[in-house]
Tab-separated table of C-alpha atoms in Angstrom:
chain	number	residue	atom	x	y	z
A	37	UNK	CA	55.790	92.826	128.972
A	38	UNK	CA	58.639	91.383	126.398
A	39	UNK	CA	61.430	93.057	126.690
A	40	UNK	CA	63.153	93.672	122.993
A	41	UNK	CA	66.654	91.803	122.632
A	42	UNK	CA	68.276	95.382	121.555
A	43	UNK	CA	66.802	96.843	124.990
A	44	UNK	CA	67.880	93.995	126.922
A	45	UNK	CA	71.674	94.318	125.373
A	46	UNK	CA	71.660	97.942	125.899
A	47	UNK	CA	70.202	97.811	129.933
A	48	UNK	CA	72.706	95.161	130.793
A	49	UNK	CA	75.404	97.205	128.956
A	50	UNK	CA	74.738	100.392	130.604
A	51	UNK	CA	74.050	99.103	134.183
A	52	UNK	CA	77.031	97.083	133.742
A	53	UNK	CA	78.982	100.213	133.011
A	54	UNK	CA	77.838	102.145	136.203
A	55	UNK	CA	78.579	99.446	138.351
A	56	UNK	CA	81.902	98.585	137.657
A	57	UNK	CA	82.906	102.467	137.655
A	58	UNK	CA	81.031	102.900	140.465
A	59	UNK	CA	83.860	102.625	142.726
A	60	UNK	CA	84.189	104.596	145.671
A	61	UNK	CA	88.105	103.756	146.236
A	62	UNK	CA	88.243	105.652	142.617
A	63	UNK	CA	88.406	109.059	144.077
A	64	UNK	CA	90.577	108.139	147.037
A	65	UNK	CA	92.950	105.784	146.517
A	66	UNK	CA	95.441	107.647	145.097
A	67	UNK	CA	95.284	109.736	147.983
A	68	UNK	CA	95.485	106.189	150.208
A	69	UNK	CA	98.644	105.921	148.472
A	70	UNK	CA	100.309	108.914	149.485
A	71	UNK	CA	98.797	108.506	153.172
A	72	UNK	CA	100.311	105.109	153.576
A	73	UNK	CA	103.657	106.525	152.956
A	74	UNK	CA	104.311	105.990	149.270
A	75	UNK	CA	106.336	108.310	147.245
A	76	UNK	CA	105.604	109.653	143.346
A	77	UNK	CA	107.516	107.279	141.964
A	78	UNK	CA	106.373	104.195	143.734
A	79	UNK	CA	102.459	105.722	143.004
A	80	UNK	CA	103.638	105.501	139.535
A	81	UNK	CA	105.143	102.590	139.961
A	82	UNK	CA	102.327	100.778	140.763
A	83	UNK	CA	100.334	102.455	137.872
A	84	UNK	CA	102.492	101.061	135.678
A	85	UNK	CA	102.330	97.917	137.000
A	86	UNK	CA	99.096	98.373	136.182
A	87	UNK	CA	99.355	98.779	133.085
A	88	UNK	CA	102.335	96.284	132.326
A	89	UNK	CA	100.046	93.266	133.212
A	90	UNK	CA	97.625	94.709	130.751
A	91	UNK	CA	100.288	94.670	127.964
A	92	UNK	CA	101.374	90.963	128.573
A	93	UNK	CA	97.912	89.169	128.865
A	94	UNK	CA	95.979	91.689	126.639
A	95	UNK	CA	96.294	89.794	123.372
A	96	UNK	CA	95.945	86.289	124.609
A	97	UNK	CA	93.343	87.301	127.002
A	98	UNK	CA	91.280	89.231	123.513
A	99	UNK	CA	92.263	85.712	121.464
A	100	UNK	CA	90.430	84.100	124.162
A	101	UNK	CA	87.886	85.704	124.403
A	102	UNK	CA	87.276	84.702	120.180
A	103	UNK	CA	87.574	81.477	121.320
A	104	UNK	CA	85.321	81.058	124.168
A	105	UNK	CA	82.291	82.899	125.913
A	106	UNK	CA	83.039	86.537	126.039
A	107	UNK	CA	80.338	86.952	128.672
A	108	UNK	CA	82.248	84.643	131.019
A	109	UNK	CA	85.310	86.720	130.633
A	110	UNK	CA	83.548	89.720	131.606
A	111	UNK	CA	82.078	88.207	135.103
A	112	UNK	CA	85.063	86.628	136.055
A	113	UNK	CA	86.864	89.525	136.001
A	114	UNK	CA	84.998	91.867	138.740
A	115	UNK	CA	85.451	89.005	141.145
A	116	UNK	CA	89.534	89.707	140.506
A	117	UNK	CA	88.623	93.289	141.411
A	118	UNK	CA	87.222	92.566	144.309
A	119	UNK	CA	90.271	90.105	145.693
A	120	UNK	CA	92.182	93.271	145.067
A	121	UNK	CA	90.868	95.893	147.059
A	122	UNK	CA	89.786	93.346	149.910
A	123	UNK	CA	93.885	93.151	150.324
A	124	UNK	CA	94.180	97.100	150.168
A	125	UNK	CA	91.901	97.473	152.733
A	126	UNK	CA	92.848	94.352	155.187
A	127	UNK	CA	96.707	95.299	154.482
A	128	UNK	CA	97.179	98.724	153.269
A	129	UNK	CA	101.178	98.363	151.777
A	130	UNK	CA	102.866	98.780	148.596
A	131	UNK	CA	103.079	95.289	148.153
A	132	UNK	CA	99.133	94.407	148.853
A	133	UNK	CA	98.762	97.547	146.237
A	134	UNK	CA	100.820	96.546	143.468
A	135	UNK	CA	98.752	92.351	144.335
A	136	UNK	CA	95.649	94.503	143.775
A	137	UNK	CA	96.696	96.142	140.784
A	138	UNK	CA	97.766	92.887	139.270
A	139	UNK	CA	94.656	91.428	140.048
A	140	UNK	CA	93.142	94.476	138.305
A	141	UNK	CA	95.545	94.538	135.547
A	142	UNK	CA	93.958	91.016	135.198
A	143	UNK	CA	90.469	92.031	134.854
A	144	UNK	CA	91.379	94.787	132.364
A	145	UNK	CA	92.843	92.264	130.156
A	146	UNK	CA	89.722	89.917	130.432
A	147	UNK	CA	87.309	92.728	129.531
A	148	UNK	CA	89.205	94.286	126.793
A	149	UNK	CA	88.014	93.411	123.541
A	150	UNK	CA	85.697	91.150	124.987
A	151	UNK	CA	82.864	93.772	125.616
A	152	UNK	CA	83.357	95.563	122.531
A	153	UNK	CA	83.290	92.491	120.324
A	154	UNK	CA	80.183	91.364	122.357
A	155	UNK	CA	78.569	94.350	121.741
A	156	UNK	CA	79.682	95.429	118.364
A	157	UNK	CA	78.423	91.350	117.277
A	158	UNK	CA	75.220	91.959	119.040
A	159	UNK	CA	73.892	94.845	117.179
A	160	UNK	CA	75.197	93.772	114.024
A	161	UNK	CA	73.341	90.393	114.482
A	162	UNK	CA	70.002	92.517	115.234
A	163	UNK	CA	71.186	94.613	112.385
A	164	UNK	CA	72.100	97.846	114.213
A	165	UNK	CA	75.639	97.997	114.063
A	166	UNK	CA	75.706	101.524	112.971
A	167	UNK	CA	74.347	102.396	116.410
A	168	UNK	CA	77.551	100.756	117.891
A	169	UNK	CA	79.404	104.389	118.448
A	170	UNK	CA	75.947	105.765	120.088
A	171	UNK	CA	75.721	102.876	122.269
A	172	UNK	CA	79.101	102.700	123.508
A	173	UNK	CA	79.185	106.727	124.155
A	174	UNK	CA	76.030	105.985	126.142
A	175	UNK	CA	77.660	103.378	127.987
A	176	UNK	CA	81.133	105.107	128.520
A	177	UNK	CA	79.189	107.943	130.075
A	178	UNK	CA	77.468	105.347	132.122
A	179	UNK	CA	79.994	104.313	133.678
A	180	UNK	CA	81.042	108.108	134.390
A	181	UNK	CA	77.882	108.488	136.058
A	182	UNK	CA	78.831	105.961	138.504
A	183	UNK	CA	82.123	107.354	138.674
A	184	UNK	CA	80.630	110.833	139.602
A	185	UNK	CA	78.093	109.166	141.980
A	186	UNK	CA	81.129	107.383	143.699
A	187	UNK	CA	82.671	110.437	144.048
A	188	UNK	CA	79.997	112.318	145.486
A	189	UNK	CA	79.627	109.558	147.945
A	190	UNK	CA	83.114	109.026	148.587
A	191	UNK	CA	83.463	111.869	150.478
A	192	UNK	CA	80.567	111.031	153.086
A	193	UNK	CA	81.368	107.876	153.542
A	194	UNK	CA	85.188	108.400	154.144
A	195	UNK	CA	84.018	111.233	156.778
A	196	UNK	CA	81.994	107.788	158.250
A	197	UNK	CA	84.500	105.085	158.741
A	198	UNK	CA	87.609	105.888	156.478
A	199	UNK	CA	89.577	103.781	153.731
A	200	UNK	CA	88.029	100.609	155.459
A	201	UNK	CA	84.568	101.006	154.862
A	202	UNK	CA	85.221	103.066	151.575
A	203	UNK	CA	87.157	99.480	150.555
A	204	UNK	CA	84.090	97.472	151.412
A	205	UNK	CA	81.295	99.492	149.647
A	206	UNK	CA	84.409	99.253	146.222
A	207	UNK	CA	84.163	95.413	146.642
A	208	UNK	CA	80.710	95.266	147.014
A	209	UNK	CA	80.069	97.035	143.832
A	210	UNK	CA	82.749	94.583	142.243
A	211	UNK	CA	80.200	92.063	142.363
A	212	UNK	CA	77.539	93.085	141.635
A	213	UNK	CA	79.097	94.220	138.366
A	214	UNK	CA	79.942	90.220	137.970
A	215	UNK	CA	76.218	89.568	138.564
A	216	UNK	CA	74.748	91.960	136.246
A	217	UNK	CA	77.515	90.681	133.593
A	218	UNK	CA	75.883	87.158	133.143
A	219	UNK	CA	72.639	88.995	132.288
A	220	UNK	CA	74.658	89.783	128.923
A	221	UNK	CA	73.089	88.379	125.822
A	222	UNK	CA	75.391	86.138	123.804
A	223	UNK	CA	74.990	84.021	120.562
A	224	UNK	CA	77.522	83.385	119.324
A	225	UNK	CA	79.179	80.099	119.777
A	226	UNK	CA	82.486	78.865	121.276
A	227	UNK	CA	85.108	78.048	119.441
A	228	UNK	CA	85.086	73.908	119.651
A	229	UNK	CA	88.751	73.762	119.520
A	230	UNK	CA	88.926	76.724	122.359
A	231	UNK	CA	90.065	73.874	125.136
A	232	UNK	CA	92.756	72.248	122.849
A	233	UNK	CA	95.394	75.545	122.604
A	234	UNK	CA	94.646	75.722	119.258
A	235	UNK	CA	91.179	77.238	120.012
A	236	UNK	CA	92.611	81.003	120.639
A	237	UNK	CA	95.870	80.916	118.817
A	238	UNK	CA	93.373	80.736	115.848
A	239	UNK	CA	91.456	83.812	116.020
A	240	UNK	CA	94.924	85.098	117.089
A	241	UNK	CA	96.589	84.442	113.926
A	242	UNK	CA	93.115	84.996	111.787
A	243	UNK	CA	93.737	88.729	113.930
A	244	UNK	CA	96.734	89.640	112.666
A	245	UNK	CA	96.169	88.767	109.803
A	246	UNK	CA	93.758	90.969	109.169
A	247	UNK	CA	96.186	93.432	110.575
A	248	UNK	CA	98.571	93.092	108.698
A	249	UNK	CA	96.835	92.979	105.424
A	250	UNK	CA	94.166	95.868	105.709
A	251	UNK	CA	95.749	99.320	106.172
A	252	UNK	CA	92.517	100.759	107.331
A	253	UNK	CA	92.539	98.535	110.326
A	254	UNK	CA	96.277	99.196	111.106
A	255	UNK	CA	95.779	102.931	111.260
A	256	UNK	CA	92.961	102.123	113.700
A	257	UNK	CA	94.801	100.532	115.738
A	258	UNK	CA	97.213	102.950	115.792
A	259	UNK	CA	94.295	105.911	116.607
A	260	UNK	CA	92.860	104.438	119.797
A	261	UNK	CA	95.922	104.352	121.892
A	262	UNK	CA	96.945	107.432	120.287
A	263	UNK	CA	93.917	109.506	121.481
A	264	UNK	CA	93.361	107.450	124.546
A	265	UNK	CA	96.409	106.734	126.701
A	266	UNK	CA	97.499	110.027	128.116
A	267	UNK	CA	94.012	111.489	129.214
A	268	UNK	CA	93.713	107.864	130.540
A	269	UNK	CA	96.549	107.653	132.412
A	270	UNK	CA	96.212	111.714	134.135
A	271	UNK	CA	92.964	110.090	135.488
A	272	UNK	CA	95.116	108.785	138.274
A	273	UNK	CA	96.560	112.141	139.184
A	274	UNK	CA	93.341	114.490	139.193
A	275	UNK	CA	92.797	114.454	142.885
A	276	UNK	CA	96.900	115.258	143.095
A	277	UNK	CA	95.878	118.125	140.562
A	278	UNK	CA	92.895	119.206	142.710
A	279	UNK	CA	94.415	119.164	145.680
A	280	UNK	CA	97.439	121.232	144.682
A	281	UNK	CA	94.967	124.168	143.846
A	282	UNK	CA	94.490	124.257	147.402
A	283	UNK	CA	90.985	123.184	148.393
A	284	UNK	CA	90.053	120.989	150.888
A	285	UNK	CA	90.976	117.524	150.881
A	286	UNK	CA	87.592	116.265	151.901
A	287	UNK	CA	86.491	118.488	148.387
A	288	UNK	CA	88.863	117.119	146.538
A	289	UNK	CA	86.012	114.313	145.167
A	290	UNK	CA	83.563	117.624	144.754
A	291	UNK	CA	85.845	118.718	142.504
A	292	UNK	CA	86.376	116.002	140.757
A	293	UNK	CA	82.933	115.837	139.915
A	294	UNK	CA	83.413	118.361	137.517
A	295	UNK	CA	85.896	116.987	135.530
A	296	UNK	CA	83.881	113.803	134.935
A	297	UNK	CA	80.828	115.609	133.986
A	298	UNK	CA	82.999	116.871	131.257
A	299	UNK	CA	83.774	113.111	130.387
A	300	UNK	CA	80.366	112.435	130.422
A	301	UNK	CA	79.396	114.993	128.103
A	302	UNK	CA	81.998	113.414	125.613
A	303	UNK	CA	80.606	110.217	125.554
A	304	UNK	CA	76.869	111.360	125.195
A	305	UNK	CA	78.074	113.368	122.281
A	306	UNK	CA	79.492	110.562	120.514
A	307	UNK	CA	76.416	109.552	118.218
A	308	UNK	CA	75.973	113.230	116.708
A	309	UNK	CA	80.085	113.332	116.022
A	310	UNK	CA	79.802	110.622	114.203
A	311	UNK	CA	79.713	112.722	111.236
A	312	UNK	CA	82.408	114.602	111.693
A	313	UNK	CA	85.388	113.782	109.363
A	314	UNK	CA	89.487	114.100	109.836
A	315	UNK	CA	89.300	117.503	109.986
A	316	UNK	CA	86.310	117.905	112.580
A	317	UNK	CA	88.295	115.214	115.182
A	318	UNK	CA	91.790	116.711	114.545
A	319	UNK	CA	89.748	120.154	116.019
A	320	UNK	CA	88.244	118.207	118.676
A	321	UNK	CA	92.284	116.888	119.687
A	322	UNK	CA	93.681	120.188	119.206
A	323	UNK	CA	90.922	122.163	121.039
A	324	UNK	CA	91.054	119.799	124.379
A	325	UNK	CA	94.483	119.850	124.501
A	326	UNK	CA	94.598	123.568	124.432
A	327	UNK	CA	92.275	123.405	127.312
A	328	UNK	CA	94.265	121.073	129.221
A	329	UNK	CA	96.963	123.214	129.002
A	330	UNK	CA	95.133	126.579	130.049
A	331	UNK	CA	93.225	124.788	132.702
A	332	UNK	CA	96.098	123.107	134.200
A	333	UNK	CA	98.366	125.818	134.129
A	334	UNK	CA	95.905	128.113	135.919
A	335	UNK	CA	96.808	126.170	139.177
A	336	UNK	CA	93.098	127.542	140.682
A	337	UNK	CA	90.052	125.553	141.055
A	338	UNK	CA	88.384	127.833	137.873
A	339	UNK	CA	91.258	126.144	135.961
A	340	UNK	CA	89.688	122.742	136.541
A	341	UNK	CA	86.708	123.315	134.665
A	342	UNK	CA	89.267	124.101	131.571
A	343	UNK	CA	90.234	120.718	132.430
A	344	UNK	CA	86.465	119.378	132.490
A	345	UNK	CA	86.439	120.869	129.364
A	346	UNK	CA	89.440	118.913	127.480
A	347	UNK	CA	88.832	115.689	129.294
A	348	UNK	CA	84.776	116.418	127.430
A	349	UNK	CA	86.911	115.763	124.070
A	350	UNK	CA	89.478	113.542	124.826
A	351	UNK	CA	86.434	111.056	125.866
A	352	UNK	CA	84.504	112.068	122.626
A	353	UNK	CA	87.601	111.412	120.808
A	354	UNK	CA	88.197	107.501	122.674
A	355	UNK	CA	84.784	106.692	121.188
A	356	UNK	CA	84.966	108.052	117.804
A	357	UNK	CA	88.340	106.126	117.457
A	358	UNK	CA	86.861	102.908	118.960
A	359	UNK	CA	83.672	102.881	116.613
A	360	UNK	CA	86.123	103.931	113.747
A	361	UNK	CA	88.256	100.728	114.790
A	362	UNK	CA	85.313	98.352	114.954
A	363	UNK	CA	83.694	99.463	111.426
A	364	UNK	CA	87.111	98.499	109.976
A	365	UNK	CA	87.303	94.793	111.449
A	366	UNK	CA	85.880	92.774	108.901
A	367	UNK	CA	86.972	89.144	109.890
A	368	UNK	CA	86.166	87.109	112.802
A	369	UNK	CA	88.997	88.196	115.429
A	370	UNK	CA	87.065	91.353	116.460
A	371	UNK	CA	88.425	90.444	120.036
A	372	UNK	CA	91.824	90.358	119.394
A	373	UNK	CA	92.238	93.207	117.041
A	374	UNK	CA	90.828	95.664	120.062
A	375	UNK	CA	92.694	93.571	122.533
A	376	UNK	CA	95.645	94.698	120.370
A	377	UNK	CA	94.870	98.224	120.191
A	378	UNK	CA	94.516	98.088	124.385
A	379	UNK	CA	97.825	96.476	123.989
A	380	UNK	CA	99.156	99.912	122.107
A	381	UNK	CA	97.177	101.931	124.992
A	382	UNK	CA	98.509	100.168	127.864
A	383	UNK	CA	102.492	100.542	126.530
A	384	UNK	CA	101.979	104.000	125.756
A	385	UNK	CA	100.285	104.619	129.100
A	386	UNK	CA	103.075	102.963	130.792
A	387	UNK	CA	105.729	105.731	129.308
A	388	UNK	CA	102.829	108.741	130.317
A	389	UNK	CA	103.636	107.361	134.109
A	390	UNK	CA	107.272	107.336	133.761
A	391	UNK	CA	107.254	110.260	131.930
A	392	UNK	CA	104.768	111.918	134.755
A	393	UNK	CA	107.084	110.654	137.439
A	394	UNK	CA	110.020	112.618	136.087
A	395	UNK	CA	108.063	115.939	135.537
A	396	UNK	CA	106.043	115.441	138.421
A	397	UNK	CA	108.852	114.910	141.135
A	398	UNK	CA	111.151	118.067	139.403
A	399	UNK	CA	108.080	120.582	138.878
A	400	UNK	CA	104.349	119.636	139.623
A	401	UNK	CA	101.573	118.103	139.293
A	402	UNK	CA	100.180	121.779	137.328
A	403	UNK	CA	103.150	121.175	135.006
A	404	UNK	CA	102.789	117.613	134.561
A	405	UNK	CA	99.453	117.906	133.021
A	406	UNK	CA	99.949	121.093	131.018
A	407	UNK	CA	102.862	119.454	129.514
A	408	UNK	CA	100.478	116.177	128.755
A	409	UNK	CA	98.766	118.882	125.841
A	410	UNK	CA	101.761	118.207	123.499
A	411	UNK	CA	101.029	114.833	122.350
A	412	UNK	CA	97.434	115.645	121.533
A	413	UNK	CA	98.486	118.462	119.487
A	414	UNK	CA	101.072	116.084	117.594
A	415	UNK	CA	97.875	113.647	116.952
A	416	UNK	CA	95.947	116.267	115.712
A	417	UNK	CA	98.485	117.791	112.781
A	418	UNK	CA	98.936	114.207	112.086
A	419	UNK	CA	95.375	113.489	111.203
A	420	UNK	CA	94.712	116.817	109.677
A	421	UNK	CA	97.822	116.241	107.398
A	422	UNK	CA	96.326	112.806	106.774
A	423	UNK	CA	93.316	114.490	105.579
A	424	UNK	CA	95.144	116.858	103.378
A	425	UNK	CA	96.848	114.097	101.782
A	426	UNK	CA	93.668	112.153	101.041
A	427	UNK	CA	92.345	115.454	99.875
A	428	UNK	CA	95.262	115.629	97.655
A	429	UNK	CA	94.892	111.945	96.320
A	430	UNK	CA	91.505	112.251	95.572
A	431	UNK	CA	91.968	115.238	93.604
A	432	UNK	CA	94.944	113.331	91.707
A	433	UNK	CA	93.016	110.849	90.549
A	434	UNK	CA	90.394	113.245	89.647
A	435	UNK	CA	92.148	115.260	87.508
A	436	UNK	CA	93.711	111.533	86.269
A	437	UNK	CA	90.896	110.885	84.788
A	438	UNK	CA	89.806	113.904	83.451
A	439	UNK	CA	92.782	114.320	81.382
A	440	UNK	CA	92.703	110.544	80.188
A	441	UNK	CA	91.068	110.898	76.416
């Protein structure tokens, strides 16, 4: 039986997704943190570390990756995933944590940009691009699949033998996300000049350029860390959340379930919202962050299924503003123009930790993530007042021309 090159892009995609979110440290290690003795701040410290090695190889890693194979960037990386929680489980410390999140930080970077344009260039080339946003929505709640089956496992097998073997089943599934990465279909070809230096600091420049010149593209760029960085970065403090309604702590990954199922929902949703306009996504902003406000601020275990709710959007919203982002790129440094706009996420995320850190440590965790509504609900009156004005153009130049004789 032949297997059809769009079905073969979207298996690998999709199995690729569950695997490398298929994590069962996910659910736990922030609570590894705290058990090893680490404070709020150095949690968020390390967080931001994170998400500071992110910032400074993003773009050269994305330029790269318009240079070279994008399929080798995306195996390599799960192999630097696995060297990282190999030293969080062999020697649990703040120092092996913030090695681990470098070497994750690392693999963020690689895989930025590099998937997307891979995919995006792949369906386009089988002339499908307009199922990019459906795809990716499929894929995102892939990978929340495996992030709910990790989590529903993680508490079993933590019962069994604890961080350690929790940390070995994590770097097992690192690789075998490298493994199913190579299966990735890729045609087109490397950049001859890619060895040379001059190889990605082309696409880099043909990148900005584009940038700079098209103001479509610039306001997507400015969208996807806009909708995606603070919902991204309270990922790391659900269990904290959870476990300050005062369940269990061996429920705390039950719970947790729930809010990705939300997530999941978002990203399966994707393909049907692709019609909606400014005014449809602003109420999709505005709507989850007036559930993460209500949910949070219920400080119950009902209240997390507010939560669920919001984090349902927020993940509907990160793929509308991707595809958006991708439809705009019109020249040949797809890579680096997303690597860009993970660039924008990752500084932004990096003030949501500090800014977490100081809320969190004077209030709580409840607080913290009520508070988080605010920007959401400054995103949305931005885009609705963008579509007011573009309302208002439009009808400008309509009556323009009616009046002209």
């Amino acid at each position: 039986m032949t297997i059809s090159p769009a079905r073969r892009l979207t298996a690998t995609l999709y199995g690729y997704a569950f695997l490398d979110d298929f994590v069962l440290l996910y659910p736990v290690y922030a609570l590894l943190f705290a058990d090893s003795g680490l404070t709020v701040w150095q949690i968020s410290s390390l967080f931001a570390l994170w998400s500071v090695t992110g910032v400074l190889l993003e773009i050269p890693s994305g330029a790269w990756a318009d240079a070279v194979s994008r399929r080798l960037l995306l195996w390599v990386g799960p192999l630097l995933t696995a060297a990282g929680f190999t030293l969080w489980v062999l020697v649990p410390s703040y120092w092996a944590f913030a090695l681990g999140f470098v070497l994750w930080g690392i693999k963020g970077a690689l895989g930025s940009g590099a998937l997307e344009a891979l995919v995006y260039e792949e369906l386009d080339r089988l002339g499908a691009a307009g199922r990019y946003g459906r795809v990716m929505g499929r894929a995102r709640a892939a990978g929340l699949v495996g992030v709910m089956a990790a989590m529903g496992l993680a508490g079993p097998v933590f019962a069994f033998g604890g961080y350690s073997v929790v940390g070995v089943a994590s770097v097992l599934a690192c690789l075998l996300t490298a493994v199913v990465a190579t299966r990735f279909p890729e045609h087109r070809a490397a950049d001859s000049g890619a060895t040379s230096g001059e190889g990605w600091v082309r696409p880099l420049r043909a990148g900005l350029a584009e940038a700079r010149g098209d103001r479509s593209v610039r306001a997507a760029l400015l969208l996807v860390p806009a909708v995606t960085a603070v919902w991204g970065a309270l990922d790391e403090y659900t269990p904290l959340l959870v476990r300050d309604t005062g369940v269990a702590e061996n429920a705390v990954s039950h719970w947790l379930l729930l809010i990705w199922a939300g997530a999941t929902v978002g990203g399966l949703l994707a393909g049907p919202a692709q019609r909606l306009g400014r005014g449809g996504f602003a109420g999709i902003l505005a709507g989850s962050a007036l559930a993460l406000a209500a949910g949070a601020g219920a400080r119950t275990p009902v209240g997390i299924g507010l939560v669920a709710l919001a984090f349902c959007g927020f993940q509907l919203a990160s793929v509308l503003a991707d595809a958006r982002l991708q439809e705009s790129i019109a020249g040949t440094g797809r890579a680096t123009l997303t690597s860009v706009a993970g660039v924008g996420t990752d500084l932004a995320t990096v003030a949501v930790f500090g800014a977490y850190a100081v809320v969190g440590s004077a209030t709580s965790h409840a607080t913290a993530f009520a508070l988080s509504a605010v920007p959401y609900l400054l995103v949305a009156l931005t885009v609705a007042a963008g579509r007011r004005g573009t309302a208002g153009r439009s009808a400008a130049r309509t009556s323009d021309a009616t009046a002209r004789p």
